[in-house]
mmCIF file of N, CA and C in Angstrom:
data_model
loop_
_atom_site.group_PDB
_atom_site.id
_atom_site.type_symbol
_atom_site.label_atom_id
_atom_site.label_comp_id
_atom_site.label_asym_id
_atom_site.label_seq_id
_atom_site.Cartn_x
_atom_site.Cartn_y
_atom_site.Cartn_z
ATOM 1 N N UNK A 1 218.025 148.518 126.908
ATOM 2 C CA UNK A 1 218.143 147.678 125.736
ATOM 3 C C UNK A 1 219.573 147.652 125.232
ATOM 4 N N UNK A 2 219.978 148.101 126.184
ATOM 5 C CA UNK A 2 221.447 148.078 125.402
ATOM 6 C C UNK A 2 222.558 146.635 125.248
ATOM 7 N N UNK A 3 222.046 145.708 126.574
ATOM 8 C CA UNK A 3 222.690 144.063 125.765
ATOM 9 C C UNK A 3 222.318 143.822 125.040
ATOM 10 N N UNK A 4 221.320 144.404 124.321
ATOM 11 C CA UNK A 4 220.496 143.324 122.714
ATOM 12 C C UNK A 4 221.570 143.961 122.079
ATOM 13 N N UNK A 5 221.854 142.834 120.847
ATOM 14 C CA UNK A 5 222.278 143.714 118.984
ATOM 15 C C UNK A 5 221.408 144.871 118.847
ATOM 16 N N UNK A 6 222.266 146.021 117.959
ATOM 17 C CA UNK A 6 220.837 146.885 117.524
ATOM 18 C C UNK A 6 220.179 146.185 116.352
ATOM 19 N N UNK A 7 219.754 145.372 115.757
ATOM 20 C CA UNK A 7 218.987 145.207 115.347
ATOM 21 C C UNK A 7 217.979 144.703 116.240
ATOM 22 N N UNK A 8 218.116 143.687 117.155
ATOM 23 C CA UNK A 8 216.664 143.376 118.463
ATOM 24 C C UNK A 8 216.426 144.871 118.700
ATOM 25 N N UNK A 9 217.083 146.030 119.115
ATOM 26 C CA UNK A 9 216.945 147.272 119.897
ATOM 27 C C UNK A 9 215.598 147.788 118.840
ATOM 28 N N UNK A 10 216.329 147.862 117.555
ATOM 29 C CA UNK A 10 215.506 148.830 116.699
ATOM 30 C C UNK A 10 214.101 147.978 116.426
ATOM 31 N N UNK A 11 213.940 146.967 116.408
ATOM 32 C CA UNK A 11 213.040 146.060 116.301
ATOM 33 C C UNK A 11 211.970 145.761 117.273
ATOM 34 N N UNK A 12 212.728 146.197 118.769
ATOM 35 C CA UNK A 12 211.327 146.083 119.706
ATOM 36 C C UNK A 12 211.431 147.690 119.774
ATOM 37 N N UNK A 13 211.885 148.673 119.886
ATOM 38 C CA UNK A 13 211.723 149.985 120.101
ATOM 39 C C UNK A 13 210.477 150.244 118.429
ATOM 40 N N UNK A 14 210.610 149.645 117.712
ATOM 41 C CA UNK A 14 209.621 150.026 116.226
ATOM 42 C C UNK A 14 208.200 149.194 116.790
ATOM 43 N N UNK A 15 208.648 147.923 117.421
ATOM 44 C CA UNK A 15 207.135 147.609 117.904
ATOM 45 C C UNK A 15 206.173 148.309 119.225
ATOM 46 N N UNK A 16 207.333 148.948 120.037
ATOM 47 C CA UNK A 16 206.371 150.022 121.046
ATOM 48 C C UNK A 16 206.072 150.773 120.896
ATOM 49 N N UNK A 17 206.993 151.612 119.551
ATOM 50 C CA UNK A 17 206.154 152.769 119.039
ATOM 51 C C UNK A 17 204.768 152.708 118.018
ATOM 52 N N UNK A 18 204.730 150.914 117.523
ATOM 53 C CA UNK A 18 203.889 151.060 117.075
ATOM 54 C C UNK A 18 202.366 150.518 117.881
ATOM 55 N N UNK A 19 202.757 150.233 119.046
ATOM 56 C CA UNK A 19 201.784 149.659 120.111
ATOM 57 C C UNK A 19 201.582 151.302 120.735
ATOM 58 N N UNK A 20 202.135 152.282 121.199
ATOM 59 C CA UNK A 20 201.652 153.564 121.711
ATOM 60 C C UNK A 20 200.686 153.817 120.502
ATOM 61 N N UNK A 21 201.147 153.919 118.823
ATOM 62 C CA UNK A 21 199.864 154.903 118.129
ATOM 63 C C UNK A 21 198.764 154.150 117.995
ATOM 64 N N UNK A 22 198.929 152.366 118.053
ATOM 65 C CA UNK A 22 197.766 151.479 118.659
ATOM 66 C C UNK A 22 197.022 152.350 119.548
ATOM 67 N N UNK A 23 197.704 152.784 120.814
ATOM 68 C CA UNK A 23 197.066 152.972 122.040
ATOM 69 C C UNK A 23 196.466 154.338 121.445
ATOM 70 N N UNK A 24 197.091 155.134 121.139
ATOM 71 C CA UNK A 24 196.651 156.628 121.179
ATOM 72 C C UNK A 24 195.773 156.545 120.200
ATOM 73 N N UNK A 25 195.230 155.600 118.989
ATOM 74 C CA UNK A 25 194.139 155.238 118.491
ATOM 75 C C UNK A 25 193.160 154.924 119.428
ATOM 76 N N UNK A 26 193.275 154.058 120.662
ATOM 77 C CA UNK A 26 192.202 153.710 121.346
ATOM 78 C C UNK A 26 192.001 154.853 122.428
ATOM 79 N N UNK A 27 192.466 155.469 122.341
ATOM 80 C CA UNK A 27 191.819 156.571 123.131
ATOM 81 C C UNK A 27 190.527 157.436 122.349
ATOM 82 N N UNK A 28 190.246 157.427 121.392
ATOM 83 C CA UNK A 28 189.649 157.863 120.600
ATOM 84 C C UNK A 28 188.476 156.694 120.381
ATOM 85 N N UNK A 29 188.720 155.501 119.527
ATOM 86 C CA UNK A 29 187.865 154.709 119.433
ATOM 87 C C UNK A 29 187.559 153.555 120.522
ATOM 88 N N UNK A 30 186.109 153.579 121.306
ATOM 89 C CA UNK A 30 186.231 153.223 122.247
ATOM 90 C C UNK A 30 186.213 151.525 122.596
ATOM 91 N N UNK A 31 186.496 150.890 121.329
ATOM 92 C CA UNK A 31 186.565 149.254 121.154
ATOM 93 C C UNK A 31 187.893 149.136 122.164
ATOM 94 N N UNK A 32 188.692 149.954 121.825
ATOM 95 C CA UNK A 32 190.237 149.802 121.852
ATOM 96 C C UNK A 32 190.873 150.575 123.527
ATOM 97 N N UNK A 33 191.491 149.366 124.284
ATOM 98 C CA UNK A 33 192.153 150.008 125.412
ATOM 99 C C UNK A 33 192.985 150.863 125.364
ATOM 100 N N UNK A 34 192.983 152.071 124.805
ATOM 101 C CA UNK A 34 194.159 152.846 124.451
ATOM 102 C C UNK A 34 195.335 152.983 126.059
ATOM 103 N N UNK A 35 194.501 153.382 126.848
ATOM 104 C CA UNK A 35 195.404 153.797 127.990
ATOM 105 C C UNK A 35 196.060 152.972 128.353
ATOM 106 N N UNK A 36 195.403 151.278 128.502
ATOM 107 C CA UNK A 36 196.517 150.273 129.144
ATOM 108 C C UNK A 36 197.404 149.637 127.840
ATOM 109 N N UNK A 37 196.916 150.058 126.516
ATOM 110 C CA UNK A 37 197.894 149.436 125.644
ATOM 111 C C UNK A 37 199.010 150.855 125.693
ATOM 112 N N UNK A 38 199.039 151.849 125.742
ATOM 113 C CA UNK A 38 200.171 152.653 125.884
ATOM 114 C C UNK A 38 200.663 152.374 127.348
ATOM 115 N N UNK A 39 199.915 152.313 128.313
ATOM 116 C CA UNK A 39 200.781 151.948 129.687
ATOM 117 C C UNK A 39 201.874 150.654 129.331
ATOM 118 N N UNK A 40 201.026 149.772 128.649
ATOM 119 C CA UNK A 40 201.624 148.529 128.538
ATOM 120 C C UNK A 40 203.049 148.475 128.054
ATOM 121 N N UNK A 41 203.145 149.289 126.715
ATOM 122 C CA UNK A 41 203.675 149.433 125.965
ATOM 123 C C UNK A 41 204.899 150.180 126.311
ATOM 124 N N UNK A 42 204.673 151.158 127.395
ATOM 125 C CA UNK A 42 205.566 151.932 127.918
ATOM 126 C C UNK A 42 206.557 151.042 129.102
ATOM 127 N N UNK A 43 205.803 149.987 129.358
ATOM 128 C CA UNK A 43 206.351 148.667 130.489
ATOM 129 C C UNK A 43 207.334 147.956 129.929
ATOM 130 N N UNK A 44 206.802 147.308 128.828
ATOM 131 C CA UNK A 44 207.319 146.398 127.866
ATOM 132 C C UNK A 44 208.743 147.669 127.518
ATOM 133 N N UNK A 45 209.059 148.119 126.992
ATOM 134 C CA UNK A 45 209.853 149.654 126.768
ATOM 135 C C UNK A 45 211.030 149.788 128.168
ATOM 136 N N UNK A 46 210.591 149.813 129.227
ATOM 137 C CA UNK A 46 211.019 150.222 130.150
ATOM 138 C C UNK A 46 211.834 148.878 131.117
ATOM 139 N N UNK A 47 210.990 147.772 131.140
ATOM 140 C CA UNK A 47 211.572 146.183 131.328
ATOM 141 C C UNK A 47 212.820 145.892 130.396
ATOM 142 N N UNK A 48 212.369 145.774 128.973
ATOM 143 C CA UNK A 48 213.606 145.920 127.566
ATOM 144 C C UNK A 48 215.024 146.634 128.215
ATOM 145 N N UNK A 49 214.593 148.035 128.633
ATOM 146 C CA UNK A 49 215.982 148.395 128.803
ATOM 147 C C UNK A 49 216.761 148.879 129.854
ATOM 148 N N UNK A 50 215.860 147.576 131.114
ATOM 149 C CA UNK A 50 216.258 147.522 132.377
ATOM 150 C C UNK A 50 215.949 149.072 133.326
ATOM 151 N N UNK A 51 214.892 149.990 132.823
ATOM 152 C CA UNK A 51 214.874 151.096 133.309
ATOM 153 C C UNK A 51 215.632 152.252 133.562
ATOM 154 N N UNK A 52 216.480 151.943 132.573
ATOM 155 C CA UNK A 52 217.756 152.971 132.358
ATOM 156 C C UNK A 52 217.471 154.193 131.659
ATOM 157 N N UNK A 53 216.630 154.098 130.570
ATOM 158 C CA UNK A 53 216.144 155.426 129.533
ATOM 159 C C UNK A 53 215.781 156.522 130.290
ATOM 160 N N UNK A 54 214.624 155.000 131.266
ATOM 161 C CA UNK A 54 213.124 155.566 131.885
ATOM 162 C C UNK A 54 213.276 155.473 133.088
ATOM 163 N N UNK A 55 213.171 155.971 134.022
ATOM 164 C CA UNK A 55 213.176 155.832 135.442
ATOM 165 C C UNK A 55 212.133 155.513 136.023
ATOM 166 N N UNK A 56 212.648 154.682 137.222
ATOM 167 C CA UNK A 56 211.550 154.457 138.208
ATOM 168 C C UNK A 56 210.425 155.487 138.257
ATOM 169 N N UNK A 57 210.990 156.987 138.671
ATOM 170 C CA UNK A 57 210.476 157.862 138.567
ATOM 171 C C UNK A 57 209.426 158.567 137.973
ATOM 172 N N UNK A 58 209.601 158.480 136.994
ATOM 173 C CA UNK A 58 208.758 158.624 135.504
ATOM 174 C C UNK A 58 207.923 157.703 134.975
ATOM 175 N N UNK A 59 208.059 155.919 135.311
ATOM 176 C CA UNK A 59 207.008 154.837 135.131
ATOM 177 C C UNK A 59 206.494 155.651 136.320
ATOM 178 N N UNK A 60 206.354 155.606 137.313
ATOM 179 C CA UNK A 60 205.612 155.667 138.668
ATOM 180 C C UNK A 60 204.455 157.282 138.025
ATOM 181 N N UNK A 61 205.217 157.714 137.770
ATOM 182 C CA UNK A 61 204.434 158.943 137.129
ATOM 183 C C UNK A 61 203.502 158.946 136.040
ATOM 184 N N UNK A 62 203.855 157.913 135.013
ATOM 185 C CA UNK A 62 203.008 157.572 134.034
ATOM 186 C C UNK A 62 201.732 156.237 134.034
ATOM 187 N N UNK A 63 202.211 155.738 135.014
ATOM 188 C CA UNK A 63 201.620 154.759 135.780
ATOM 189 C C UNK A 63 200.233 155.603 136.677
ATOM 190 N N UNK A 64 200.848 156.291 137.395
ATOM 191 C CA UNK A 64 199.876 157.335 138.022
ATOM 192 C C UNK A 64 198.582 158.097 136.926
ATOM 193 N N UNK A 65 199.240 158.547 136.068
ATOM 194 C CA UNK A 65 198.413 158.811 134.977
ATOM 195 C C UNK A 65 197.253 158.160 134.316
ATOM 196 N N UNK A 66 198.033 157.034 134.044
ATOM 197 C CA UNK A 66 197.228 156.112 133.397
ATOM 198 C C UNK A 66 195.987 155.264 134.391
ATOM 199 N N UNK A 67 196.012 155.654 135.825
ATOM 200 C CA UNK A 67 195.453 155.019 136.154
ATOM 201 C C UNK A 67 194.248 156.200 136.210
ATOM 202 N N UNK A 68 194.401 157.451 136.780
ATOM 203 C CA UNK A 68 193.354 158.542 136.830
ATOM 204 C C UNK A 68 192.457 158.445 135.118
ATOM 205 N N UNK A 69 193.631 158.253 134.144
ATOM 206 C CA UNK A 69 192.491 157.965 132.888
ATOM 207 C C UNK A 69 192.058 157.175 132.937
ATOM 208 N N UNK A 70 192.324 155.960 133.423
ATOM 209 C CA UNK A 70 191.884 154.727 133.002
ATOM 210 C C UNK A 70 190.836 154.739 133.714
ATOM 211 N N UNK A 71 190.473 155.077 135.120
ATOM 212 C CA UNK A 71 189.017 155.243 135.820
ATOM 213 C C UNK A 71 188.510 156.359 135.681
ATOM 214 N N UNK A 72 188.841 157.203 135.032
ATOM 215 C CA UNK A 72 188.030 158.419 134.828
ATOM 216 C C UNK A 72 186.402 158.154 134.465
ATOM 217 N N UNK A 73 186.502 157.047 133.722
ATOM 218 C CA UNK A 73 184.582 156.879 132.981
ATOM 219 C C UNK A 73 184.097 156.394 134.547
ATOM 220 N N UNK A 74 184.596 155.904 135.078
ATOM 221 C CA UNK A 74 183.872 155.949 136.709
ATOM 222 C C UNK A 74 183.411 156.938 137.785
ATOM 223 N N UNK A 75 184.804 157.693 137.875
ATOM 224 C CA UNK A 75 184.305 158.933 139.069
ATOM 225 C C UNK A 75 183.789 160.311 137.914
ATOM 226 N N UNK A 76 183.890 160.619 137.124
ATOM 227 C CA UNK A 76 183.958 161.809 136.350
ATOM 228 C C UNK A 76 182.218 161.616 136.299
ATOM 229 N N UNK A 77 181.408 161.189 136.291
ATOM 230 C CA UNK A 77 180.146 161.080 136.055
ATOM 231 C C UNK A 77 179.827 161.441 137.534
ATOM 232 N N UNK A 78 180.579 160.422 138.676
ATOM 233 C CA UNK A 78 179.819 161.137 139.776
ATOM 234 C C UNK A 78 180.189 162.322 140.568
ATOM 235 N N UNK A 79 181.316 162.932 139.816
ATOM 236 C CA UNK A 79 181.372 164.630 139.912
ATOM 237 C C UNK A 79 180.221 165.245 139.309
ATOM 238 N N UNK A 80 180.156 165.157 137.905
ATOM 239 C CA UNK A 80 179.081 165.663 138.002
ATOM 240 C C UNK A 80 177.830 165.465 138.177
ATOM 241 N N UNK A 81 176.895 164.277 138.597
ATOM 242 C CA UNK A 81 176.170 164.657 139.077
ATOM 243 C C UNK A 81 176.267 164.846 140.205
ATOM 244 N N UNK A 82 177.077 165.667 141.089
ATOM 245 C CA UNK A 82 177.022 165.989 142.641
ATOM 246 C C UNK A 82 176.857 167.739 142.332
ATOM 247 N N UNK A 83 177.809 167.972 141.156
ATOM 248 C CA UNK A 83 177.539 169.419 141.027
ATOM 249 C C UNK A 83 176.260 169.551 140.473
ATOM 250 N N UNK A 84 175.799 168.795 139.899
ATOM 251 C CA UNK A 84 174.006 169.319 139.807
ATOM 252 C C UNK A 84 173.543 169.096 140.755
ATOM 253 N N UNK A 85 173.214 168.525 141.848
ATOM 254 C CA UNK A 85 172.878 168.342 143.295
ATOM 255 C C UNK A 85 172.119 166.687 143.246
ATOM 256 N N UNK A 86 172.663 166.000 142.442
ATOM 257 C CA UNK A 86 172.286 164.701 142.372
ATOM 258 C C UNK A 86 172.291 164.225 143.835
ATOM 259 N N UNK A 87 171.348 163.452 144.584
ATOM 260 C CA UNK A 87 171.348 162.816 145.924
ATOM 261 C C UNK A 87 172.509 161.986 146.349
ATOM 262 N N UNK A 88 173.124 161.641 147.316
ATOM 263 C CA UNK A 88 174.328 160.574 147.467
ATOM 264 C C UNK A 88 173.381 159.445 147.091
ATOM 265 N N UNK A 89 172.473 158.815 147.990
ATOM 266 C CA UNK A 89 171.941 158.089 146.650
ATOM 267 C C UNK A 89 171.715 157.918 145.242
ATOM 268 N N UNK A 90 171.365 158.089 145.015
ATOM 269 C CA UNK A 90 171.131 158.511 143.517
ATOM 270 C C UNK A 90 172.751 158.192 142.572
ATOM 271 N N UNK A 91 173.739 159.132 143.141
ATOM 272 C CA UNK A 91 175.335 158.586 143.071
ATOM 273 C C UNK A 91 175.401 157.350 143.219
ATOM 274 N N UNK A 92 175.061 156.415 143.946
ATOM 275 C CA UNK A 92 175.219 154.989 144.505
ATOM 276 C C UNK A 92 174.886 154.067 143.714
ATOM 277 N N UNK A 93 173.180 154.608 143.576
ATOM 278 C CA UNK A 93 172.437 153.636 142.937
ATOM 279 C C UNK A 93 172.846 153.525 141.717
ATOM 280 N N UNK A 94 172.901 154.931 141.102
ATOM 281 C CA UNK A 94 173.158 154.293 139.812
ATOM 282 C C UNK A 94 174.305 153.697 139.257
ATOM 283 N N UNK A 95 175.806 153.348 139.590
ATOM 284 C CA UNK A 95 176.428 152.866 138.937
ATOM 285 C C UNK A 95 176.028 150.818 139.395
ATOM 286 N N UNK A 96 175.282 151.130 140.257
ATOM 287 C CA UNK A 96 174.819 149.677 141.108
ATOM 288 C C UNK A 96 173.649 149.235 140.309
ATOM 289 N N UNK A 97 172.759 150.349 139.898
ATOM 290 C CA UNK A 97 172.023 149.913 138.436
ATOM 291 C C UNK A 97 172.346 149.687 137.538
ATOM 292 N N UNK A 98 173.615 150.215 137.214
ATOM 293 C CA UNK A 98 174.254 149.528 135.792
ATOM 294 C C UNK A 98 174.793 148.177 135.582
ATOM 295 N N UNK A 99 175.229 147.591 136.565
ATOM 296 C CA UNK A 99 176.112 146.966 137.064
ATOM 297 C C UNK A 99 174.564 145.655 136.976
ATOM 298 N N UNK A 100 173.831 146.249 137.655
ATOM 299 C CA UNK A 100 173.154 145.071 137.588
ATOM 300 C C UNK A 100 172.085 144.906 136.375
ATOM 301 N N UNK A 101 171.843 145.460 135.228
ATOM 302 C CA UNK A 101 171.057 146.382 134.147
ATOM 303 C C UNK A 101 172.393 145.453 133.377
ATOM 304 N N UNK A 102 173.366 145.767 133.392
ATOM 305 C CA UNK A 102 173.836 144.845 132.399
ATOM 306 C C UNK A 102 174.000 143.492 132.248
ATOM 307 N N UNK A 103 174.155 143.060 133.372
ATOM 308 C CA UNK A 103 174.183 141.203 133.926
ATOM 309 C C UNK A 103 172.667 141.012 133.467
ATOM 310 N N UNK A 104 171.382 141.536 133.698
ATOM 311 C CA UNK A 104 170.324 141.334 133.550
ATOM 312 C C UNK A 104 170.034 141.536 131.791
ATOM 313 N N UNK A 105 170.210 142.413 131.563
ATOM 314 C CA UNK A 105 170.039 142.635 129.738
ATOM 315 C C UNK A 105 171.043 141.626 128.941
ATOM 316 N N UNK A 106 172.367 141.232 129.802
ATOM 317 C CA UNK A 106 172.922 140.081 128.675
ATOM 318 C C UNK A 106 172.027 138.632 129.021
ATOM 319 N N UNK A 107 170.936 138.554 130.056
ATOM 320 C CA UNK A 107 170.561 137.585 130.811
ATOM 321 C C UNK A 107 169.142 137.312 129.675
ATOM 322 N N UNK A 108 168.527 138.309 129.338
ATOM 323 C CA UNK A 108 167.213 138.097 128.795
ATOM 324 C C UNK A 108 167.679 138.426 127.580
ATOM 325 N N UNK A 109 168.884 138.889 126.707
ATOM 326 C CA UNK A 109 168.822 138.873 125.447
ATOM 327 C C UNK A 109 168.666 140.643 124.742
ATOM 328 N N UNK A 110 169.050 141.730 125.597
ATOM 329 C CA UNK A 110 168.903 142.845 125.103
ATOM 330 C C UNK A 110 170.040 143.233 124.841
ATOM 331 N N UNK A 111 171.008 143.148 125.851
ATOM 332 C CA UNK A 111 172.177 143.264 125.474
ATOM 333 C C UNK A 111 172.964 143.945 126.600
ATOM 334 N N UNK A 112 174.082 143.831 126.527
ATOM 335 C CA UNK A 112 174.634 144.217 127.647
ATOM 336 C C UNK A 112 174.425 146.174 127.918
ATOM 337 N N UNK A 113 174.926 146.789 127.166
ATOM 338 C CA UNK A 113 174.964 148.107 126.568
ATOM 339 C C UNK A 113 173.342 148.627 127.121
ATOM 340 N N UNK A 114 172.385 148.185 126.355
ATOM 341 C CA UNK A 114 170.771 148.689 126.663
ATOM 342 C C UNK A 114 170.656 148.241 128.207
ATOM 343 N N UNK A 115 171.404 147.108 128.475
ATOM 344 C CA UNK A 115 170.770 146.637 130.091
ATOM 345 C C UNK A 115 171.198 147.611 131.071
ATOM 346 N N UNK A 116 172.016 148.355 130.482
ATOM 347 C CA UNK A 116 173.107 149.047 131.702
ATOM 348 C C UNK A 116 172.953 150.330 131.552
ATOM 349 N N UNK A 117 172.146 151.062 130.297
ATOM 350 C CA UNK A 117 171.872 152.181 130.335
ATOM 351 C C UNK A 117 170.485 152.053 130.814
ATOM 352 N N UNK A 118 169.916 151.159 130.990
ATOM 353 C CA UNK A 118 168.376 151.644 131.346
ATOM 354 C C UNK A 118 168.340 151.188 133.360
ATOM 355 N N UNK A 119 169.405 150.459 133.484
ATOM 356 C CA UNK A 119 169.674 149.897 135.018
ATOM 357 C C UNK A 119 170.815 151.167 135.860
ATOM 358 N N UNK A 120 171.569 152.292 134.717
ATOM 359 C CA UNK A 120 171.767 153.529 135.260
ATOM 360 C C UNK A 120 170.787 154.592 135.538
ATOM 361 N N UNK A 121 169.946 154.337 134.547
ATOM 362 C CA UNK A 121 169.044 155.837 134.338
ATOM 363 C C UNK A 121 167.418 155.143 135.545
ATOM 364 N N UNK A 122 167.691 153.769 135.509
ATOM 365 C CA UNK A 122 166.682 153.245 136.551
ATOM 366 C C UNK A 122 167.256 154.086 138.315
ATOM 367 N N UNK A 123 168.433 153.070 138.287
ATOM 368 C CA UNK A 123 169.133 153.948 139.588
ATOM 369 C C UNK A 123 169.076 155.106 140.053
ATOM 370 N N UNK A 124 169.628 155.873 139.378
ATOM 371 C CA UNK A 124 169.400 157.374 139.269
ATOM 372 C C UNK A 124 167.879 157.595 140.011
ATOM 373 N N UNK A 125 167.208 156.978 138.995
ATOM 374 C CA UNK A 125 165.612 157.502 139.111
ATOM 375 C C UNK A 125 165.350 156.901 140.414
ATOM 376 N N UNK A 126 165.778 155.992 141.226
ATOM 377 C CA UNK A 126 165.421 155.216 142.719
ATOM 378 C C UNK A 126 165.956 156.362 143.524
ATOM 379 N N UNK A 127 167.350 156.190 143.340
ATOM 380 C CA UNK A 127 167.739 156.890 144.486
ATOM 381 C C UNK A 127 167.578 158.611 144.640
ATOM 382 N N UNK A 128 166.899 159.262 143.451
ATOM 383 C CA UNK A 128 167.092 160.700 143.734
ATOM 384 C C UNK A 128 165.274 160.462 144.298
ATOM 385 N N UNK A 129 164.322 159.022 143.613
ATOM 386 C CA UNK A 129 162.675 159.315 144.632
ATOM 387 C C UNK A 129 163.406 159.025 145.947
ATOM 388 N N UNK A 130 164.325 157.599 146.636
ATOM 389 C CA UNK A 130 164.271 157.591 147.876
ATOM 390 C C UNK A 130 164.610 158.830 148.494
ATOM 391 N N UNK A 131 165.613 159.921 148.398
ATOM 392 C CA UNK A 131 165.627 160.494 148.754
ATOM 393 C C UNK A 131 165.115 162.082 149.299
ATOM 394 N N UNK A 132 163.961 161.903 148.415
ATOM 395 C CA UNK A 132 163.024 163.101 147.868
ATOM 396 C C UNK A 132 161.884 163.203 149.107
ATOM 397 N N UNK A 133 161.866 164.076 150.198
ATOM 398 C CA UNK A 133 161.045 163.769 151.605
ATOM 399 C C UNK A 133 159.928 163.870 150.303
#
């Protein structure tokens, strides 16, 4: 950021810091993308001042980060149910029940949320009977 006036400098550096406590709010409340509005924010930050502050190095690193949080609500469920001895089915089905539990519940009017918890906990329940000699 250093070709801008400091006043542009101080002016977008006050709006990324106020887009990170955006973000670090949405990590908490789950309306809010916290992780990609601080990734974002850290882009926008890092583009501004041609990557001079911030290094390649360090986006690539925070980038990395943000992506293990950002899918964490995906694999972190099917860790654990593998450490309870959940079936590889059962793993399968259910995020494939949700998936389809929610297209179906926004379809008849329940809602997306109820369609996808009862099309996980359906899954689950398929694939740990298929697998059950």
């Amino acid at each position: 950021m250093s070709e801008w006036p400091l006043f542009f400098q101080s002016i977008s550096f006050g709006v990324v810091i106020a887009l990170i406590i955006v973000g670090m709010i949405g990590t908490i409340i789950p309306a809010i993308p916290g992780t990609l509005i601080v990734w974002a924010s850290v882009l926008l930050y890092a583009l501004g001042d041609g990557f001079t502050e911030l290094g390649w190095g360090a986006f690539a690193l925070i980038t990395l980060i943000a992506l293990v949080t950002g899918t964490a609500d995906f694999w972190l469920p099917l860790l654990g149910a593998k450490s309870t001895g959940a079936s590889r089915k059962a793993m399968i089905l259910g995020p494939v029940g949700a998936l389809i539990g929610a297209i179906i519940g926004t379809l008849i009017v329940i809602g997306t949320l109820p369609g996808a918890l009862i099309g996980y906990a359906l899954g689950l329940f398929l694939g740990q009977y298929w697998e059950t000699p």
